[in-house]
Tab-separated table of C-alpha atoms in Angstrom:
chain	number	residue	atom	x	y	z
A	1	GLY	CA	175.896	56.566	134.673
A	2	THR	CA	177.052	56.777	130.983
A	3	SER	CA	175.129	55.018	128.390
A	4	SER	CA	176.988	53.138	125.596
A	5	ALA	CA	174.015	53.496	123.253
A	6	SER	CA	175.107	56.906	122.034
A	7	ALA	CA	178.593	55.523	120.808
A	8	PRO	CA	178.971	55.106	117.133
A	9	PRO	CA	179.367	51.436	115.933
A	10	ALA	CA	183.077	50.262	115.708
A	11	ALA	CA	182.814	49.902	111.875
A	12	VAL	CA	181.636	53.662	111.568
A	13	MET	CA	184.530	54.699	113.802
A	14	ALA	CA	187.029	52.734	111.828
A	15	THR	CA	185.615	54.147	108.667
A	16	THR	CA	185.794	57.629	110.045
A	17	GLN	CA	189.352	57.159	111.250
A	18	ALA	CA	190.359	55.684	107.727
A	19	ARG	CA	189.038	58.718	106.143
A	20	ASN	CA	190.265	61.311	108.456
A	21	GLY	CA	193.607	59.550	109.032
A	22	ALA	CA	194.853	59.306	105.313
A	23	VAL	CA	195.513	61.840	102.749
A	24	ALA	CA	195.191	60.310	99.111
A	25	VAL	CA	196.444	63.389	97.260
A	26	ARG	CA	198.908	65.921	98.610
A	27	ALA	CA	200.342	68.915	96.684
A	28	ARG	CA	202.769	71.451	98.230
A	29	GLY	CA	203.954	74.729	96.538
A	30	LEU	CA	203.094	73.691	92.898
A	31	VAL	CA	204.378	76.189	90.419
A	32	LYS	CA	204.097	75.915	86.534
A	33	ARG	CA	205.323	78.514	84.132
A	34	TYR	CA	205.015	78.835	80.346
A	35	GLY	CA	207.733	81.239	79.351
A	36	GLN	CA	206.639	84.609	81.055
A	37	LEU	CA	203.311	83.276	82.009
A	38	VAL	CA	202.842	81.869	85.411
A	39	SER	CA	199.926	79.444	85.189
A	40	VAL	CA	200.139	77.961	88.700
A	41	ALA	CA	201.780	80.257	91.340
A	42	GLY	CA	202.208	78.061	94.400
A	43	ILE	CA	199.250	75.827	94.995
A	44	ASP	CA	198.751	73.674	98.104
A	45	LEU	CA	196.097	70.947	98.056
A	46	GLU	CA	195.126	67.929	100.174
A	47	VAL	CA	192.371	65.398	99.536
A	48	GLU	CA	191.479	62.943	102.300
A	49	ARG	CA	190.749	59.292	101.232
A	50	GLY	CA	186.938	58.617	100.519
A	51	THR	CA	186.228	62.294	99.697
A	52	CYS	CA	185.853	64.372	96.615
A	53	LEU	CA	187.617	67.728	96.236
A	54	GLY	CA	185.962	70.154	93.732
A	55	LEU	CA	188.608	72.487	92.051
A	56	LEU	CA	186.790	75.644	90.643
A	57	GLY	CA	188.024	78.620	88.867
A	58	PRO	CA	187.583	80.797	85.735
A	59	ASN	CA	189.310	79.841	82.336
A	60	GLY	CA	192.887	80.565	82.613
A	61	ALA	CA	192.966	80.203	86.321
A	62	GLY	CA	195.247	77.134	86.308
A	63	LYS	CA	192.928	74.363	87.119
A	64	THR	CA	193.655	72.077	84.268
A	65	THR	CA	197.396	72.692	84.623
A	66	THR	CA	197.214	71.889	88.337
A	67	ILE	CA	195.135	68.690	87.677
A	68	GLU	CA	197.776	67.532	85.023
A	69	MET	CA	200.615	67.979	87.528
A	70	LEU	CA	198.577	65.936	90.015
A	71	GLU	CA	198.010	63.133	87.321
A	72	GLY	CA	201.703	63.119	86.541
A	73	LEU	CA	201.161	64.381	82.870
A	74	LYS	CA	203.047	67.577	83.526
A	75	ARG	CA	206.082	68.017	85.743
A	76	PRO	CA	205.942	71.092	88.136
A	77	ASP	CA	208.616	73.692	87.855
A	78	GLN	CA	208.624	73.781	91.714
A	79	GLY	CA	206.741	71.953	94.433
A	80	HIS	CA	205.831	68.349	95.172
A	81	VAL	CA	203.019	65.951	94.440
A	82	ALA	CA	202.324	62.764	96.526
A	83	ILE	CA	199.547	60.244	95.434
A	84	LEU	CA	198.604	57.625	98.069
A	85	GLY	CA	201.834	58.384	99.793
A	86	GLN	CA	204.149	57.956	96.676
A	87	GLU	CA	205.851	61.022	95.360
A	88	TRP	CA	205.511	61.593	91.624
A	89	GLY	CA	208.816	61.725	89.788
A	90	GLY	CA	210.485	59.072	91.989
A	91	SER	CA	211.762	55.735	90.931
A	92	ASP	CA	208.527	54.018	92.087
A	93	ARG	CA	205.844	54.397	89.505
A	94	SER	CA	203.267	52.237	91.108
A	95	SER	CA	200.944	55.253	91.838
A	96	GLY	CA	200.033	55.207	88.095
A	97	VAL	CA	198.245	51.921	88.440
A	98	ARG	CA	196.128	53.118	91.334
A	99	ILE	CA	194.605	56.288	89.719
A	100	GLY	CA	192.072	56.833	86.960
A	101	VAL	CA	192.074	59.990	84.770
A	102	GLN	CA	189.186	61.447	82.684
A	103	LEU	CA	190.685	64.350	80.628
A	104	GLN	CA	188.700	67.269	79.484
A	105	GLU	CA	188.802	65.871	75.996
A	106	THR	CA	189.716	62.282	75.265
A	107	ASP	CA	190.592	61.344	71.608
A	108	LEU	CA	189.605	57.691	71.477
A	109	LEU	CA	190.293	55.538	68.470
A	110	ALA	CA	187.325	56.270	66.116
A	111	LYS	CA	187.171	52.789	64.433
A	112	LEU	CA	187.160	50.756	67.723
A	113	THR	CA	183.956	49.542	69.258
A	114	VAL	CA	183.034	50.408	72.885
A	115	VAL	CA	183.950	47.019	74.122
A	116	GLU	CA	187.270	46.985	72.094
A	117	THR	CA	188.152	50.432	73.548
A	118	LEU	CA	187.489	49.282	77.132
A	119	ARG	CA	189.367	45.981	76.305
A	120	MET	CA	192.320	48.003	75.155
A	121	PHE	CA	192.479	50.144	78.221
A	122	ALA	CA	192.183	47.025	80.511
A	123	SER	CA	195.202	45.534	78.795
A	124	PHE	CA	197.390	48.415	80.133
A	125	TYR	CA	196.890	47.209	83.706
A	126	PRO	CA	197.781	44.058	85.718
A	127	ALA	CA	194.102	43.785	86.900
A	128	SER	CA	190.971	45.290	85.634
A	129	ARG	CA	187.109	45.281	86.294
A	130	PRO	CA	185.035	42.737	84.384
A	131	LEU	CA	183.785	44.477	81.058
A	132	GLU	CA	180.182	43.726	81.749
A	133	GLU	CA	180.284	45.404	85.076
A	134	LEU	CA	182.033	48.452	83.451
A	135	LEU	CA	179.383	48.701	80.644
A	136	ALA	CA	176.696	48.626	83.167
A	137	LEU	CA	178.264	51.144	85.444
A	138	VAL	CA	178.438	53.772	82.624
A	139	GLY	CA	175.246	52.797	80.956
A	140	LEU	CA	176.731	51.792	77.557
A	141	GLY	CA	175.626	48.064	77.556
A	142	GLU	CA	173.387	48.731	74.436
A	143	LYS	CA	176.246	50.374	72.669
A	144	ARG	CA	178.824	47.644	73.260
A	145	ARG	CA	179.245	46.950	69.427
A	146	ALA	CA	178.975	50.612	68.391
A	147	ARG	CA	182.099	52.253	66.963
A	148	VAL	CA	183.297	55.298	68.827
A	149	ASP	CA	182.864	57.494	65.819
A	150	ALA	CA	179.072	56.695	65.941
A	151	LEU	CA	178.671	57.715	69.550
A	152	SER	CA	177.019	60.954	70.722
A	153	GLY	CA	179.118	63.416	72.678
A	154	GLY	CA	177.604	62.337	75.857
A	155	GLN	CA	178.212	58.659	75.229
A	156	LYS	CA	181.745	59.463	74.447
A	157	GLN	CA	182.099	61.235	77.741
A	158	ARG	CA	180.690	58.118	79.546
A	159	LEU	CA	183.100	55.778	77.559
A	160	ALA	CA	186.062	57.906	78.600
A	161	LEU	CA	184.810	57.740	82.320
A	162	GLY	CA	184.592	53.927	81.915
A	163	CYS	CA	188.286	53.903	80.523
A	164	ALA	CA	189.037	55.816	83.766
A	165	LEU	CA	187.479	53.235	85.994
A	166	VAL	CA	188.790	50.238	84.099
A	167	ASN	CA	191.542	49.492	86.692
A	168	HIS	CA	189.548	49.810	89.917
A	169	PRO	CA	191.380	53.081	90.753
A	170	GLU	CA	191.684	54.285	94.254
A	171	VAL	CA	191.904	57.907	93.038
A	172	LEU	CA	189.896	59.328	90.163
A	173	PHE	CA	190.836	62.608	88.499
A	174	LEU	CA	187.849	64.191	86.492
A	175	ASP	CA	188.565	67.312	84.436
A	176	GLU	CA	185.028	68.662	83.382
A	177	PRO	CA	183.505	65.241	83.410
A	178	THR	CA	179.932	66.270	82.359
A	179	THR	CA	180.543	69.174	79.879
A	180	GLY	CA	178.313	68.791	76.941
A	181	LEU	CA	175.978	66.195	78.571
A	182	ASP	CA	172.299	66.553	78.864
A	183	PRO	CA	170.725	66.717	82.381
A	184	GLN	CA	169.841	63.113	82.533
A	185	ALA	CA	173.241	61.890	81.361
A	186	ARG	CA	174.943	64.407	83.775
A	187	ARG	CA	173.001	63.093	86.649
A	188	HIS	CA	173.968	59.391	85.588
A	189	VAL	CA	177.569	60.494	85.769
A	190	TRP	CA	176.999	61.961	89.266
A	191	GLU	CA	175.654	58.654	90.455
A	192	VAL	CA	178.729	56.835	89.111
A	193	ILE	CA	181.077	59.237	90.965
A	194	GLU	CA	178.943	58.853	94.221
A	195	GLN	CA	179.017	55.111	93.914
A	196	PHE	CA	182.854	55.253	93.423
A	197	LYS	CA	183.150	57.419	96.521
A	198	GLU	CA	180.917	55.150	98.668
A	199	GLY	CA	183.125	52.362	97.757
A	200	GLY	CA	186.000	54.198	99.452
A	201	GLY	CA	187.373	55.939	96.344
A	202	THR	CA	188.885	59.426	96.324
A	203	ALA	CA	188.019	61.949	93.547
A	204	LEU	CA	189.303	65.287	92.433
A	205	LEU	CA	186.947	67.114	90.062
A	206	THR	CA	187.058	70.404	88.079
A	207	THR	CA	183.663	71.620	86.825
A	208	HIS	CA	181.885	74.647	85.384
A	209	TYR	CA	178.609	73.562	86.912
A	210	MET	CA	177.891	74.939	90.277
A	211	GLU	CA	175.308	72.324	91.158
A	212	GLU	CA	177.695	69.590	90.269
A	213	ALA	CA	180.355	71.065	92.608
A	214	GLU	CA	177.820	71.451	95.475
A	215	ARG	CA	176.400	67.941	95.137
A	216	LEU	CA	179.709	66.009	94.680
A	217	SER	CA	182.371	67.785	96.596
A	218	ASP	CA	183.024	67.409	100.282
A	219	ARG	CA	185.423	70.232	100.073
A	220	VAL	CA	185.809	72.955	97.302
A	221	VAL	CA	188.915	74.979	96.453
A	222	ILE	CA	188.535	78.230	94.333
A	223	VAL	CA	191.601	79.170	92.283
A	224	ASP	CA	192.156	82.352	90.288
A	225	HIS	CA	195.342	83.533	88.669
A	226	GLY	CA	196.964	80.336	89.681
A	227	ARG	CA	196.415	80.817	93.422
A	228	VAL	CA	194.027	79.440	95.945
A	229	ILE	CA	191.586	82.297	97.009
A	230	CYS	CA	189.070	80.218	99.067
A	231	GLU	CA	188.671	76.818	100.305
A	232	GLY	CA	186.331	74.796	102.762
A	233	THR	CA	183.180	72.674	102.638
A	234	PRO	CA	180.602	73.987	100.257
A	235	ARG	CA	178.654	75.189	103.262
A	236	GLU	CA	181.665	76.970	104.866
A	237	VAL	CA	182.474	78.668	101.477
A	238	ILE	CA	178.939	79.800	101.085
A	239	ASP	CA	178.703	81.151	104.628
A	240	SER	CA	181.963	83.090	104.025
A	241	LEU	CA	179.788	85.571	102.040
A	242	GLY	CA	178.031	86.500	105.283
A	243	ALA	CA	174.841	86.931	103.344
A	244	GLU	CA	171.239	86.166	104.173
A	245	ASN	CA	170.133	86.602	100.637
A	246	ILE	CA	171.231	87.818	97.173
A	247	VAL	CA	169.030	90.383	95.595
A	248	GLU	CA	169.173	90.784	91.925
A	249	LEU	CA	167.327	93.440	89.932
A	250	ARG	CA	167.353	95.108	86.483
A	251	PRO	CA	166.354	98.834	86.915
A	252	HIS	CA	164.900	100.824	83.864
A	253	ASP	CA	163.957	104.429	83.488
A	254	CYS	CA	160.417	105.404	82.831
A	255	GLU	CA	160.947	104.914	79.022
A	256	GLY	CA	161.984	101.396	79.569
A	257	ARG	CA	165.863	101.851	78.926
A	258	PRO	CA	168.228	99.999	81.221
A	259	ALA	CA	169.385	102.242	83.940
A	260	ALA	CA	171.671	100.234	86.285
A	261	THR	CA	174.369	102.986	85.731
A	262	ARG	CA	172.180	105.446	87.331
A	263	LEU	CA	172.659	103.658	90.729
A	264	GLU	CA	176.223	104.035	91.899
A	265	ASP	CA	177.921	101.359	93.961
A	266	SER	CA	178.456	103.894	96.804
A	267	ALA	CA	174.668	104.768	96.952
A	268	LEU	CA	173.615	101.089	97.067
A	269	ARG	CA	176.273	100.110	99.688
A	270	ASP	CA	174.869	102.953	101.858
A	271	LEU	CA	171.553	101.174	102.101
A	272	PRO	CA	170.937	99.425	105.302
A	273	GLY	CA	171.611	95.631	105.126
A	274	VAL	CA	173.540	95.783	101.850
A	275	GLY	CA	177.079	94.503	101.761
A	276	GLU	CA	178.627	93.778	98.436
A	277	VAL	CA	177.459	95.070	94.948
A	278	ALA	CA	178.185	93.380	91.718
A	279	ARG	CA	177.183	94.356	88.227
A	280	ASP	CA	176.375	91.959	85.289
A	281	GLU	CA	175.224	93.581	81.832
A	282	GLY	CA	172.515	95.606	83.351
A	283	THR	CA	171.873	93.398	86.335
A	284	LEU	CA	172.672	94.418	89.849
A	285	ARG	CA	173.486	91.742	92.430
A	286	LEU	CA	173.438	92.800	96.086
A	287	THR	CA	174.679	90.758	98.888
A	288	VAL	CA	172.360	91.623	101.824
A	289	ASP	CA	172.449	90.379	105.548
A	290	ASP	CA	168.986	91.991	106.507
A	291	THR	CA	166.642	91.337	103.509
A	292	GLN	CA	163.663	93.197	104.746
A	293	ALA	CA	165.621	96.447	105.598
A	294	ALA	CA	167.534	96.283	102.315
A	295	LEU	CA	164.430	95.721	100.064
A	296	GLY	CA	162.538	98.700	101.771
A	297	ALA	CA	165.414	101.126	101.314
A	298	LEU	CA	166.068	99.978	97.783
A	299	LEU	CA	162.642	100.512	96.713
A	300	THR	CA	162.656	104.068	98.329
A	301	LEU	CA	165.952	104.734	96.384
A	302	LEU	CA	164.398	103.635	93.109
A	303	ARG	CA	161.504	106.045	93.578
A	304	GLU	CA	163.822	108.912	94.341
A	305	ARG	CA	165.699	108.227	91.159
A	306	GLU	CA	162.405	107.748	89.174
A	307	LEU	CA	163.551	104.294	88.174
A	308	VAL	CA	161.353	101.134	87.944
A	309	VAL	CA	162.244	97.466	88.279
A	310	GLU	CA	160.815	94.977	85.812
A	311	ASP	CA	162.678	91.966	87.430
A	312	LEU	CA	163.560	91.716	91.207
A	313	ARG	CA	164.266	88.491	92.785
A	314	THR	CA	166.006	87.038	95.917
A	315	HIS	CA	167.696	83.821	96.606
A	316	ARG	CA	169.795	82.012	99.227
A	317	PRO	CA	173.450	82.351	98.502
A	318	THR	CA	175.069	79.626	96.506
A	319	LEU	CA	178.679	78.649	95.463
A	320	GLU	CA	177.999	80.657	92.205
A	321	ASP	CA	177.435	83.787	94.183
A	322	VAL	CA	180.748	83.310	96.227
A	323	PHE	CA	182.463	82.657	92.880
A	324	VAL	CA	181.150	85.843	91.305
A	325	ALA	CA	182.049	87.859	94.483
A	326	LEU	CA	185.518	86.534	94.473
A	327	THR	CA	186.471	86.435	90.790
A	328	GLY	CA	183.991	88.776	89.085
A	329	LYS	CA	183.043	86.034	86.731
A	330	HIS	CA	180.345	83.344	86.580
A	331	LEU	CA	181.302	79.726	87.049
A	332	ARG	CA	179.276	78.710	84.029
A	333	ASP	CA	181.002	81.143	81.791
A	334	GLY	CA	184.404	79.700	82.890
């Protein structure tokens, strides 16, 4: 007979259905032009309730313009945006009270204190979180009486996050939320976002930090030149490289001069186990699906060309590697 022990609890099933069944943010065919420049060239996005979508791309790829159209700050030239089932631009503006926004840069009033700033933002909404709860959440309890112009860059970022959370939003838009923060402050922000998500909140995040995208995002979308070029769970996107490992090396000649140019792409691609080849200021990056075969053949080729390697390392593929393979740029360089 069948055992009911393996069936998930009803609460888990209900939560799963709620998450899978509802789309919190939907964009269809978004286009934005600035004169002759097409910043966003037909982007489709969906973010399910209770999940975080990471929007990644180099500078100028259209990320910030896309997120500003989703927030209602910019009107698309073409396409539609619906937040929590309500379309932006219609007569019903109730979606605005249900979202929280942390912009890339927030110019808060310099002479107000932390508490006064949060109180002012709270006054914009019919209902808001208790101030003490908010201060504890973003770790600014000890700075409550400090003026904004006396805060460090990291403290200002956390205050901006507090302002975005003041109205108990259902959807949180975060444009580069941890830029300029030290590692400890960055991890604190990650915990705040994870807590928000655990409470059923939905987040859309742009970031230049690969580790941040991998940790926080249930799905990632990579955009370049205003278009989506790759999307999926972080694991699906990483697996799309088809790589067992990434091999990085800096070849030199016998006199110690950089010599990456003396190894042609075609010669490297002909090696067993080697897929893609990328170059970055004297460093070669090889995508390999058979590490042992590739390394053996690579060392033979180096000997034949009378080259030496000071620095050779291998690592498991990451989102950063996919990003470099697709865009030719590093995520951290933007």
